[in-house]
Amino acid sequence: MADDLRVGTRSSSVFRLEVSTSLHKHLNETLEHMTMEETVTMEEIMTMEEIIGFVESLEGALAVRPGPGDGSPEISWGDTFFFYAPDGVMPQATQPFATIVTKNQPGDERSRLDRPDTFRVNMAAGKEAFIDRTGHAPREPATDDPGVTDAVIAHPVYGSVGWLAVVNPGPRTGEAVRELLRDAHHLARARHDRRTGSTTSGR
């Protein structure tokens, strides 16, 4: 009986050890998975402030953010317009090279920016980048859903002149958005140099 009791006690101890080891292993794997998921989420989802900060880090880039009291139309409040302006002054006769819009505009409602926490970043990509990203020329009809999120699409209004857009950039498009913003900035700088006859440094 004593031998049986010792065997039983040993078996019970081994069982508890195996269960404890299994639980710890499962817990560690779960925590590791959660940490990895949280890291991906934090690093790859782009906020408006992150996009603005990224563009402002580019040489000569100026972010203009209309708001109450600055004389801008109310419909532009909350949006952001990016210009190449090495003197720090918003150009009066130059279009922005990228924008962030936070609401539907007249004639531009198909991205459904009236959804909560939804915005769209728009970039003057140029013909080559436009074709590379969409597979068709700017003037060819686009088949994308303008309201799809985290996807590079032809701009629903200005796609015909080489603009691309992304609604709520996320894990699939974060790096593409950064690359397209860099390229749009480069094109704007080149246009500025041709117009002014100046020469700036490389990209």
Tab-separated table of C-alpha atoms in Angstrom:
chain	number	residue	atom	x	y	z
A	1	MET	CA	0.000	0.000	0.000
A	2	ALA	CA	2.833	2.395	0.886
A	3	ASP	CA	4.524	1.670	-2.432
A	4	ASP	CA	1.241	2.290	-4.231
A	5	LEU	CA	0.819	5.564	-2.345
A	6	ARG	CA	4.326	6.701	-3.259
A	7	VAL	CA	3.704	5.784	-6.888
A	8	GLY	CA	0.390	7.584	-6.799
A	9	THR	CA	1.961	10.659	-5.244
A	10	ARG	CA	4.755	10.631	-7.801
A	11	SER	CA	2.288	10.238	-10.651
A	12	SER	CA	0.210	13.088	-9.282
A	13	SER	CA	3.303	15.305	-9.007
A	14	VAL	CA	4.389	14.462	-12.535
A	15	PHE	CA	0.888	15.188	-13.792
A	16	ARG	CA	0.801	18.553	-12.019
A	17	LEU	CA	4.259	19.383	-13.419
A	18	GLU	CA	3.202	18.472	-16.968
A	19	VAL	CA	-0.003	20.504	-16.664
A	20	SER	CA	1.893	23.470	-15.219
A	21	THR	CA	4.518	23.289	-17.977
A	22	SER	CA	1.823	23.057	-20.638
A	23	LEU	CA	-0.074	26.036	-19.218
A	24	HIS	CA	3.088	28.155	-19.008
A	25	LYS	CA	4.000	27.245	-22.579
A	26	HIS	CA	0.508	28.145	-23.801
A	27	LEU	CA	0.530	31.405	-21.845
A	28	ASN	CA	3.946	32.387	-23.188
A	29	GLU	CA	2.918	31.610	-26.761
A	30	THR	CA	-0.300	33.597	-26.296
A	31	LEU	CA	1.524	36.599	-24.842
A	32	GLU	CA	4.156	36.440	-27.567
A	33	HIS	CA	1.430	36.329	-30.235
A	34	MET	CA	-0.415	39.240	-28.644
A	35	THR	CA	2.776	41.280	-28.425
A	36	MET	CA	3.568	40.619	-32.074
A	37	GLU	CA	0.029	41.564	-33.120
A	38	GLU	CA	0.132	44.763	-31.078
A	39	THR	CA	3.539	45.654	-32.552
A	40	VAL	CA	2.276	45.168	-36.100
A	41	THR	CA	-0.783	47.275	-35.339
A	42	MET	CA	1.185	50.129	-33.800
A	43	GLU	CA	3.866	50.182	-36.481
A	44	GLU	CA	1.788	49.713	-39.622
A	45	ILE	CA	-1.432	51.671	-39.092
A	46	MET	CA	-0.817	55.255	-40.213
A	47	THR	CA	-2.525	58.156	-38.467
A	48	MET	CA	-3.065	61.577	-39.995
A	49	GLU	CA	-0.471	63.066	-37.648
A	50	GLU	CA	2.085	60.462	-38.663
A	51	ILE	CA	1.530	61.236	-42.348
A	52	ILE	CA	1.818	64.976	-41.725
A	53	GLY	CA	5.005	64.474	-39.729
A	54	PHE	CA	6.484	62.284	-42.455
A	55	VAL	CA	5.820	64.830	-45.195
A	56	GLU	CA	7.097	67.717	-43.088
A	57	SER	CA	10.388	65.834	-42.723
A	58	LEU	CA	10.929	66.068	-46.497
A	59	GLU	CA	13.133	68.948	-47.645
A	60	GLY	CA	11.146	72.086	-48.444
A	61	ALA	CA	7.744	70.515	-47.752
A	62	LEU	CA	5.052	72.697	-46.199
A	63	ALA	CA	1.875	71.386	-44.558
A	64	VAL	CA	-1.059	73.815	-44.623
A	65	ARG	CA	-3.906	73.024	-42.234
A	66	PRO	CA	-6.875	75.377	-42.726
A	67	GLY	CA	-8.979	76.254	-39.725
A	68	PRO	CA	-11.309	78.851	-38.199
A	69	GLY	CA	-10.064	82.421	-38.353
A	70	ASP	CA	-7.514	82.024	-41.153
A	71	GLY	CA	-9.826	83.100	-43.984
A	72	SER	CA	-10.114	79.625	-45.472
A	73	PRO	CA	-13.497	78.172	-46.503
A	74	GLU	CA	-15.116	76.098	-43.776
A	75	ILE	CA	-15.318	73.019	-46.000
A	76	SER	CA	-11.495	72.803	-45.925
A	77	TRP	CA	-11.197	72.878	-42.136
A	78	GLY	CA	-9.648	69.712	-40.787
A	79	ASP	CA	-7.977	68.853	-44.102
A	80	THR	CA	-4.256	69.179	-44.869
A	81	PHE	CA	-2.533	70.394	-48.060
A	82	PHE	CA	1.118	69.691	-48.840
A	83	PHE	CA	3.212	72.042	-50.975
A	84	TYR	CA	6.824	72.228	-51.993
A	85	ALA	CA	7.730	75.627	-50.560
A	86	PRO	CA	11.414	75.985	-49.634
A	87	ASP	CA	10.765	79.536	-48.420
A	88	GLY	CA	8.088	78.319	-46.012
A	89	VAL	CA	5.341	80.374	-47.665
A	90	MET	CA	2.328	78.712	-49.263
A	91	PRO	CA	2.505	79.186	-53.050
A	92	GLN	CA	-0.442	81.105	-54.475
A	93	ALA	CA	-0.395	79.697	-57.997
A	94	THR	CA	0.701	76.101	-57.347
A	95	GLN	CA	-1.346	73.014	-56.653
A	96	PRO	CA	-0.452	70.842	-53.646
A	97	PHE	CA	1.448	67.645	-54.362
A	98	ALA	CA	-0.591	65.713	-51.783
A	99	THR	CA	-3.576	66.234	-49.510
A	100	ILE	CA	-5.413	64.618	-46.629
A	101	VAL	CA	-9.182	65.023	-46.691
A	102	THR	CA	-11.478	64.163	-43.816
A	103	LYS	CA	-14.922	64.653	-45.279
A	104	ASN	CA	-16.952	64.244	-48.435
A	105	GLN	CA	-16.678	67.075	-50.938
A	106	PRO	CA	-19.269	68.127	-53.537
A	107	GLY	CA	-18.889	65.645	-56.384
A	108	ASP	CA	-16.504	63.512	-54.336
A	109	GLU	CA	-18.632	61.374	-52.038
A	110	ARG	CA	-17.821	57.854	-53.230
A	111	SER	CA	-15.010	57.286	-50.711
A	112	ARG	CA	-17.637	57.604	-47.962
A	113	LEU	CA	-15.516	59.822	-45.771
A	114	ASP	CA	-18.549	60.463	-43.594
A	115	ARG	CA	-17.780	57.162	-41.850
A	116	PRO	CA	-16.322	57.510	-38.319
A	117	ASP	CA	-12.519	57.906	-38.122
A	118	THR	CA	-12.131	57.847	-41.889
A	119	PHE	CA	-9.776	59.976	-43.974
A	120	ARG	CA	-8.133	59.753	-47.376
A	121	VAL	CA	-4.592	60.651	-48.370
A	122	ASN	CA	-4.224	61.763	-52.006
A	123	MET	CA	-0.973	61.956	-53.971
A	124	ALA	CA	0.023	63.404	-57.348
A	125	ALA	CA	1.785	60.223	-58.405
A	126	GLY	CA	2.479	60.943	-62.068
A	127	LYS	CA	1.726	58.687	-64.991
A	128	GLU	CA	4.483	56.099	-64.447
A	129	ALA	CA	3.716	55.448	-60.777
A	130	PHE	CA	-0.013	55.524	-61.499
A	131	ILE	CA	0.282	52.763	-64.098
A	132	ASP	CA	2.625	50.775	-61.849
A	133	ARG	CA	0.138	50.862	-58.960
A	134	THR	CA	-3.132	50.429	-60.846
A	135	GLY	CA	-2.210	48.521	-63.997
A	136	HIS	CA	-3.898	51.026	-66.301
A	137	ALA	CA	-3.310	54.523	-67.675
A	138	PRO	CA	-4.750	57.507	-65.805
A	139	ARG	CA	-7.390	58.251	-68.438
A	140	GLU	CA	-8.656	54.679	-68.563
A	141	PRO	CA	-11.748	53.908	-66.438
A	142	ALA	CA	-11.008	52.734	-62.909
A	143	THR	CA	-12.843	49.716	-61.512
A	144	ASP	CA	-11.771	50.124	-57.867
A	145	ASP	CA	-14.262	50.776	-55.107
A	146	PRO	CA	-13.351	54.342	-53.992
A	147	GLY	CA	-14.488	53.502	-50.470
A	148	VAL	CA	-12.239	50.496	-49.910
A	149	THR	CA	-9.756	51.003	-47.075
A	150	ASP	CA	-6.018	50.252	-46.956
A	151	ALA	CA	-5.708	49.938	-50.743
A	152	VAL	CA	-3.989	52.097	-53.360
A	153	ILE	CA	-6.652	53.258	-55.800
A	154	ALA	CA	-7.077	55.800	-58.568
A	155	HIS	CA	-8.323	59.054	-57.074
A	156	PRO	CA	-12.094	59.033	-57.636
A	157	VAL	CA	-12.027	62.557	-59.121
A	158	TYR	CA	-8.441	63.308	-60.172
A	159	GLY	CA	-7.319	59.847	-61.223
A	160	SER	CA	-7.453	60.969	-64.856
A	161	VAL	CA	-4.524	63.339	-64.183
A	162	GLY	CA	-2.401	60.778	-62.352
A	163	TRP	CA	-3.512	61.123	-58.740
A	164	LEU	CA	-3.660	58.076	-56.453
A	165	ALA	CA	-5.440	57.766	-53.121
A	166	VAL	CA	-5.618	55.561	-50.035
A	167	VAL	CA	-8.475	55.552	-47.552
A	168	ASN	CA	-7.210	54.840	-44.019
A	169	PRO	CA	-3.688	53.546	-44.812
A	170	GLY	CA	-2.877	50.382	-42.869
A	171	PRO	CA	-0.649	47.284	-42.942
A	172	ARG	CA	-1.028	46.704	-46.689
A	173	THR	CA	-0.311	50.260	-47.839
A	174	GLY	CA	1.796	52.025	-45.203
A	175	GLU	CA	5.075	51.691	-47.061
A	176	ALA	CA	3.434	52.407	-50.436
A	177	VAL	CA	1.990	55.657	-49.067
A	178	ARG	CA	5.402	56.769	-47.831
A	179	GLU	CA	6.979	55.954	-51.192
A	180	LEU	CA	4.235	57.736	-53.138
A	181	LEU	CA	4.510	60.814	-50.908
A	182	ARG	CA	8.278	60.911	-51.456
A	183	ASP	CA	7.769	60.614	-55.213
A	184	ALA	CA	5.054	63.296	-55.270
A	185	HIS	CA	7.348	65.605	-53.305
A	186	HIS	CA	10.192	64.909	-55.744
A	187	LEU	CA	7.983	65.736	-58.741
A	188	ALA	CA	6.795	68.946	-57.077
A	189	ARG	CA	10.361	69.985	-56.361
A	190	ALA	CA	11.358	69.306	-59.961
A	191	ARG	CA	8.464	71.467	-61.209
A	192	HIS	CA	9.506	74.228	-58.830
A	193	ASP	CA	13.100	74.089	-60.086
A	194	ARG	CA	12.033	74.276	-63.724
A	195	ARG	CA	9.721	77.185	-62.991
A	196	THR	CA	12.260	79.171	-60.979
A	197	GLY	CA	15.404	78.061	-62.805
A	198	SER	CA	16.911	76.933	-59.495
A	199	THR	CA	18.778	73.755	-58.692
A	200	THR	CA	18.213	71.708	-55.564
A	201	SER	CA	19.918	68.682	-54.132
A	202	GLY	CA	18.966	65.113	-54.985
A	203	ARG	CA	16.144	63.111	-53.424
